[in-house]
Tab-separated table of C-alpha atoms in Angstrom:
chain	number	residue	atom	x	y	z
A	1	UNK	CA	42.159	-44.036	-43.164
A	2	UNK	CA	43.683	-40.519	-43.723
A	3	UNK	CA	47.389	-40.630	-42.469
A	4	UNK	CA	49.414	-38.371	-44.923
A	5	UNK	CA	51.439	-41.331	-45.848
A	6	UNK	CA	50.681	-42.589	-49.341
A	7	UNK	CA	52.575	-45.860	-50.045
A	8	UNK	CA	53.094	-46.074	-54.590
A	9	UNK	CA	53.883	-48.292	-56.854
A	10	UNK	CA	54.738	-45.569	-60.153
A	11	UNK	CA	55.238	-47.643	-63.949
A	12	UNK	CA	56.551	-45.392	-66.421
A	13	UNK	CA	58.076	-46.654	-69.934
A	14	UNK	CA	61.357	-47.981	-68.317
A	15	UNK	CA	60.441	-47.705	-64.706
A	16	UNK	CA	59.061	-49.108	-61.816
A	17	UNK	CA	59.683	-47.079	-58.567
A	18	UNK	CA	57.967	-47.777	-55.080
A	19	UNK	CA	58.094	-44.292	-53.384
A	20	UNK	CA	56.642	-42.659	-49.735
A	21	UNK	CA	54.534	-39.413	-50.229
A	22	UNK	CA	54.900	-37.924	-46.816
A	23	UNK	CA	53.046	-35.759	-46.464
A	24	UNK	CA	53.173	-34.845	-42.345
A	25	UNK	CA	56.650	-34.963	-42.701
A	26	UNK	CA	57.261	-33.486	-46.187
A	27	UNK	CA	59.169	-35.717	-47.215
A	28	UNK	CA	59.389	-38.438	-50.592
A	29	UNK	CA	61.164	-41.368	-49.651
A	30	UNK	CA	62.164	-44.616	-53.149
A	31	UNK	CA	61.629	-47.511	-51.723
A	32	UNK	CA	62.404	-49.665	-54.417
A	33	UNK	CA	63.195	-49.113	-58.177
A	34	UNK	CA	63.652	-51.606	-61.124
A	35	UNK	CA	64.647	-50.326	-64.666
A	36	UNK	CA	65.846	-46.955	-66.032
A	37	UNK	CA	67.495	-45.482	-63.636
A	38	UNK	CA	67.339	-41.469	-64.051
A	39	UNK	CA	63.753	-42.692	-64.649
A	40	UNK	CA	63.492	-43.384	-60.947
A	41	UNK	CA	65.593	-39.984	-60.428
A	42	UNK	CA	63.400	-37.837	-62.523
A	43	UNK	CA	59.977	-39.011	-61.210
A	44	UNK	CA	60.838	-38.727	-57.307
A	45	UNK	CA	61.939	-35.151	-58.328
A	46	UNK	CA	58.184	-34.554	-59.918
A	47	UNK	CA	56.760	-36.836	-56.279
A	48	UNK	CA	59.231	-33.947	-54.376
A	49	UNK	CA	57.549	-30.912	-56.545
A	50	UNK	CA	53.719	-32.362	-56.150
A	51	UNK	CA	53.994	-32.087	-52.666
A	52	UNK	CA	56.214	-28.935	-52.593
A	53	UNK	CA	58.671	-31.713	-50.449
A	54	UNK	CA	61.365	-30.308	-48.714
A	55	UNK	CA	63.606	-33.558	-48.216
A	56	UNK	CA	64.754	-36.965	-50.951
A	57	UNK	CA	65.365	-40.001	-49.350
A	58	UNK	CA	66.922	-42.427	-51.793
A	59	UNK	CA	67.237	-46.016	-50.644
A	60	UNK	CA	69.513	-47.516	-52.830
A	61	UNK	CA	72.308	-49.545	-54.677
A	62	UNK	CA	76.281	-49.389	-54.039
A	63	UNK	CA	76.088	-49.052	-58.056
A	64	UNK	CA	73.626	-46.532	-58.119
A	65	UNK	CA	75.343	-44.413	-55.988
A	66	UNK	CA	78.000	-42.265	-58.305
A	67	UNK	CA	74.983	-40.950	-60.337
A	68	UNK	CA	72.816	-39.928	-57.446
A	69	UNK	CA	76.128	-37.929	-56.035
A	70	UNK	CA	76.747	-36.641	-59.811
A	71	UNK	CA	73.249	-35.074	-59.115
A	72	UNK	CA	73.149	-33.374	-55.823
A	73	UNK	CA	72.744	-35.973	-53.426
A	74	UNK	CA	74.130	-36.217	-50.429
A	75	UNK	CA	75.277	-39.525	-48.539
A	76	UNK	CA	74.311	-39.978	-45.411
A	77	UNK	CA	74.289	-43.468	-44.066
A	78	UNK	CA	73.750	-47.498	-44.824
A	79	UNK	CA	72.390	-50.492	-43.362
A	80	UNK	CA	74.273	-53.607	-44.242
A	81	UNK	CA	72.904	-56.364	-46.556
A	82	UNK	CA	69.026	-54.629	-46.176
A	83	UNK	CA	68.454	-56.312	-49.951
A	84	UNK	CA	69.178	-59.785	-49.928
A	85	UNK	CA	72.469	-58.946	-48.547
A	86	UNK	CA	73.246	-56.486	-51.415
A	87	UNK	CA	73.692	-52.879	-48.698
A	88	UNK	CA	71.589	-50.096	-48.763
A	89	UNK	CA	72.654	-46.337	-48.466
A	90	UNK	CA	70.493	-43.639	-48.006
A	91	UNK	CA	71.101	-41.387	-50.926
A	92	UNK	CA	69.277	-37.825	-49.806
A	93	UNK	CA	68.288	-34.042	-51.794
A	94	UNK	CA	67.513	-31.225	-49.681
A	95	UNK	CA	64.729	-28.675	-52.098
A	96	UNK	CA	65.018	-25.812	-48.762
A	97	UNK	CA	68.421	-24.570	-46.926
A	98	UNK	CA	67.271	-24.968	-44.031
A	99	UNK	CA	65.414	-28.647	-43.891
A	100	UNK	CA	69.259	-29.512	-44.393
A	101	UNK	CA	70.587	-27.749	-41.647
A	102	UNK	CA	70.748	-28.977	-37.480
A	103	UNK	CA	70.800	-26.356	-35.069
A	104	UNK	CA	72.177	-29.926	-32.350
A	105	UNK	CA	74.739	-32.080	-34.666
A	106	UNK	CA	77.738	-30.288	-32.584
A	107	UNK	CA	75.739	-32.053	-30.199
A	108	UNK	CA	74.336	-35.294	-31.502
A	109	UNK	CA	77.957	-35.565	-32.512
A	110	UNK	CA	78.987	-35.251	-28.337
A	111	UNK	CA	75.945	-38.135	-27.101
A	112	UNK	CA	76.540	-40.418	-30.244
A	113	UNK	CA	80.938	-40.368	-28.852
A	114	UNK	CA	80.204	-40.903	-25.501
A	115	UNK	CA	77.406	-43.806	-26.698
A	116	UNK	CA	80.133	-45.681	-28.954
A	117	UNK	CA	83.053	-45.788	-26.188
A	118	UNK	CA	80.410	-47.687	-24.034
A	119	UNK	CA	81.349	-51.111	-23.172
A	120	UNK	CA	78.952	-54.183	-24.935
A	121	UNK	CA	76.140	-56.275	-22.611
A	122	UNK	CA	75.351	-58.974	-23.589
A	123	UNK	CA	74.678	-59.900	-20.854
A	124	UNK	CA	70.045	-58.654	-19.626
A	125	UNK	CA	69.734	-57.412	-16.026
A	126	UNK	CA	67.217	-59.231	-14.776
A	127	UNK	CA	63.970	-56.843	-14.373
A	128	UNK	CA	61.512	-57.001	-11.046
A	129	UNK	CA	59.143	-60.217	-11.539
A	130	UNK	CA	55.821	-57.311	-11.542
A	131	UNK	CA	57.022	-56.957	-15.300
A	132	UNK	CA	55.744	-59.566	-17.304
A	133	UNK	CA	56.683	-59.482	-21.485
A	134	UNK	CA	55.621	-61.175	-23.846
A	135	UNK	CA	54.013	-60.438	-27.736
A	136	UNK	CA	51.218	-57.928	-28.248
A	137	UNK	CA	47.800	-59.014	-29.636
A	138	UNK	CA	45.477	-56.870	-31.622
A	139	UNK	CA	43.513	-56.496	-28.749
A	140	UNK	CA	46.022	-54.340	-27.354
A	141	UNK	CA	46.289	-51.534	-29.597
A	142	UNK	CA	43.834	-49.799	-27.588
A	143	UNK	CA	46.912	-49.513	-25.133
A	144	UNK	CA	49.584	-49.667	-27.216
A	145	UNK	CA	47.751	-46.203	-29.239
A	146	UNK	CA	47.569	-44.715	-25.665
A	147	UNK	CA	51.547	-45.697	-24.227
A	148	UNK	CA	51.990	-43.610	-27.561
A	149	UNK	CA	50.938	-40.423	-26.793
A	150	UNK	CA	52.154	-40.508	-23.731
A	151	UNK	CA	55.167	-40.548	-24.682
A	152	UNK	CA	54.849	-39.155	-27.939
A	153	UNK	CA	53.683	-35.578	-28.120
A	154	UNK	CA	54.739	-35.885	-31.653
A	155	UNK	CA	55.035	-38.949	-33.879
A	156	UNK	CA	56.239	-39.851	-37.632
A	157	UNK	CA	52.833	-41.486	-37.604
A	158	UNK	CA	50.344	-41.680	-35.902
A	159	UNK	CA	50.542	-44.007	-33.392
A	160	UNK	CA	48.573	-42.435	-30.905
A	161	UNK	CA	45.969	-44.079	-33.130
A	162	UNK	CA	44.636	-47.769	-31.692
A	163	UNK	CA	42.713	-48.023	-35.426
A	164	UNK	CA	45.987	-47.277	-37.180
A	165	UNK	CA	47.856	-49.200	-34.864
A	166	UNK	CA	45.323	-52.206	-35.476
A	167	UNK	CA	46.300	-52.090	-39.109
A	168	UNK	CA	49.948	-52.768	-38.302
A	169	UNK	CA	49.847	-55.267	-36.945
A	170	UNK	CA	46.747	-56.747	-39.681
A	171	UNK	CA	49.274	-55.929	-42.006
A	172	UNK	CA	52.788	-58.521	-40.439
A	173	UNK	CA	54.340	-55.537	-37.552
A	174	UNK	CA	55.116	-57.583	-34.616
A	175	UNK	CA	54.858	-55.506	-31.442
A	176	UNK	CA	56.104	-56.683	-28.221
A	177	UNK	CA	54.868	-55.040	-25.338
A	178	UNK	CA	55.434	-55.435	-20.761
A	179	UNK	CA	53.374	-54.513	-18.441
A	180	UNK	CA	52.885	-53.877	-14.883
A	181	UNK	CA	50.199	-54.306	-13.019
A	182	UNK	CA	47.731	-54.769	-15.989
A	183	UNK	CA	48.822	-51.816	-18.491
A	184	UNK	CA	50.819	-51.980	-20.960
A	185	UNK	CA	54.523	-49.582	-20.103
A	186	UNK	CA	56.559	-50.119	-22.421
A	187	UNK	CA	56.442	-51.555	-26.339
A	188	UNK	CA	58.175	-52.196	-28.902
A	189	UNK	CA	57.330	-52.605	-33.358
A	190	UNK	CA	59.297	-54.462	-36.106
A	191	UNK	CA	58.422	-53.509	-39.178
A	192	UNK	CA	59.292	-57.389	-41.972
A	193	UNK	CA	59.392	-56.835	-45.604
A	194	UNK	CA	59.172	-60.011	-46.302
A	195	UNK	CA	60.588	-60.465	-49.304
A	196	UNK	CA	64.882	-58.751	-48.929
A	197	UNK	CA	63.991	-60.343	-45.590
A	198	UNK	CA	64.856	-56.952	-43.152
A	199	UNK	CA	63.846	-55.053	-40.635
A	200	UNK	CA	63.299	-51.819	-38.808
A	201	UNK	CA	63.067	-51.893	-35.069
A	202	UNK	CA	60.753	-49.309	-34.395
A	203	UNK	CA	57.807	-47.425	-31.912
A	204	UNK	CA	59.921	-47.703	-29.190
A	205	UNK	CA	58.366	-46.242	-25.786
A	206	UNK	CA	58.380	-47.127	-22.338
A	207	UNK	CA	57.022	-44.796	-19.630
A	208	UNK	CA	59.173	-42.536	-17.647
A	209	UNK	CA	58.647	-43.693	-14.100
A	210	UNK	CA	60.015	-47.545	-15.479
A	211	UNK	CA	62.159	-46.592	-17.302
A	212	UNK	CA	65.774	-47.823	-14.764
A	213	UNK	CA	65.440	-51.187	-15.885
A	214	UNK	CA	66.695	-51.758	-19.211
A	215	UNK	CA	62.740	-53.276	-20.659
A	216	UNK	CA	63.478	-51.983	-24.260
A	217	UNK	CA	66.685	-54.120	-24.041
A	218	UNK	CA	64.969	-57.332	-23.099
A	219	UNK	CA	62.117	-56.295	-25.680
A	220	UNK	CA	64.583	-55.659	-28.757
A	221	UNK	CA	65.776	-59.219	-27.793
A	222	UNK	CA	62.439	-60.648	-28.600
A	223	UNK	CA	62.238	-58.749	-31.336
A	224	UNK	CA	65.486	-60.336	-32.374
A	225	UNK	CA	64.198	-64.302	-31.215
A	226	UNK	CA	60.908	-63.795	-33.381
A	227	UNK	CA	62.828	-62.063	-36.823
A	228	UNK	CA	65.523	-64.707	-36.740
A	229	UNK	CA	63.066	-67.598	-35.821
A	230	UNK	CA	61.196	-66.077	-39.233
A	231	UNK	CA	65.076	-65.992	-41.785
A	232	UNK	CA	64.963	-62.456	-41.169
A	233	UNK	CA	68.783	-61.903	-41.010
A	234	UNK	CA	69.141	-57.714	-40.792
A	235	UNK	CA	67.841	-55.672	-38.555
A	236	UNK	CA	68.000	-52.326	-38.369
A	237	UNK	CA	67.211	-48.806	-36.893
A	238	UNK	CA	66.922	-45.081	-36.490
A	239	UNK	CA	67.040	-43.672	-33.069
A	240	UNK	CA	66.781	-40.020	-32.499
A	241	UNK	CA	70.056	-38.616	-32.524
A	242	UNK	CA	69.649	-36.746	-29.169
A	243	UNK	CA	68.287	-39.799	-27.291
A	244	UNK	CA	71.279	-41.019	-25.212
A	245	UNK	CA	69.409	-43.751	-23.719
A	246	UNK	CA	67.656	-45.586	-26.649
A	247	UNK	CA	71.301	-45.088	-29.248
A	248	UNK	CA	73.010	-47.159	-26.177
A	249	UNK	CA	70.558	-49.797	-25.375
A	250	UNK	CA	71.448	-49.999	-29.818
A	251	UNK	CA	74.845	-50.015	-29.107
A	252	UNK	CA	74.693	-52.210	-25.957
A	253	UNK	CA	73.412	-54.394	-27.607
A	254	UNK	CA	75.436	-55.440	-30.372
A	255	UNK	CA	74.140	-52.655	-33.159
A	256	UNK	CA	76.806	-51.017	-35.732
A	257	UNK	CA	76.223	-47.221	-36.098
A	258	UNK	CA	75.754	-46.204	-39.698
A	259	UNK	CA	75.360	-42.583	-39.635
A	260	UNK	CA	72.690	-39.968	-38.969
A	261	UNK	CA	69.817	-38.615	-41.431
A	262	UNK	CA	69.376	-34.594	-40.621
A	263	UNK	CA	65.866	-33.088	-39.435
A	264	UNK	CA	64.163	-36.528	-41.052
A	265	UNK	CA	61.264	-36.481	-38.985
A	266	UNK	CA	58.672	-35.046	-36.716
A	267	UNK	CA	59.223	-36.299	-33.442
A	268	UNK	CA	59.302	-35.973	-29.552
A	269	UNK	CA	58.836	-32.459	-29.902
A	270	UNK	CA	60.040	-31.401	-33.356
A	271	UNK	CA	61.458	-31.715	-36.171
A	272	UNK	CA	64.978	-34.604	-35.142
A	273	UNK	CA	67.627	-36.191	-36.753
A	274	UNK	CA	67.464	-39.571	-36.396
A	275	UNK	CA	70.942	-41.876	-36.270
A	276	UNK	CA	71.013	-45.823	-38.000
A	277	UNK	CA	71.899	-48.345	-36.722
A	278	UNK	CA	72.766	-51.457	-37.736
A	279	UNK	CA	72.936	-55.767	-36.707
A	280	UNK	CA	72.859	-58.746	-39.373
A	281	UNK	CA	72.950	-62.065	-38.516
A	282	UNK	CA	74.355	-63.388	-41.959
């Protein structure tokens, strides 16, 4: 199935690089690497040139940060304990100036300041009995796709396609949902990396008429319980920098702000900046 996003494992004479070629978002992302680091950098630059990418994202270890900075990469954020207890740093290179410059940066600065001033809430609000929460099943894929199609006009991945949603589930992504009057009204997922024991909380969506009850906080809590029970102790999320509600939900649920990825992906209506949030149980 063609999604515009291709994962590749490239074996070179002195290195191996795991890379995501993302045509839709006009970016290349290095997920992991082994061996000769300069060769890995060169391969990422080549991949970006091949698709006329506007941005390269390198998920790197601490010992390689200075080498990337020396070659024109910029630091944008980090994830604590990502690589089996070792921190991950997001180093990026912009190929085009207009991809680097964000028109909403000052507004997002004010928003994150307001969010970080909110108190942490350890207890979840009691929900009306009309909402039933549970882990999603493969048969929920059509309704999940319908939900994402309603909430997001644009999304980085084709979550409005039930076949794609089902494929995500079959590949290990876990979804939790809330049902109201027989229909899915809120959902969130966890993309799990079993090798490094980390997971990304993502695909968070609630229909506007159901957002006053804090459903997303309950879904995040349910996903965390599932992840911890499966020995996943590094949990992170990447939220739209313009979404007060989503950033507030993560902050109040004990996540720590770790930076902002400029013009990271197409979501909601346009190319947007995304905030990094991290929670660790190590």
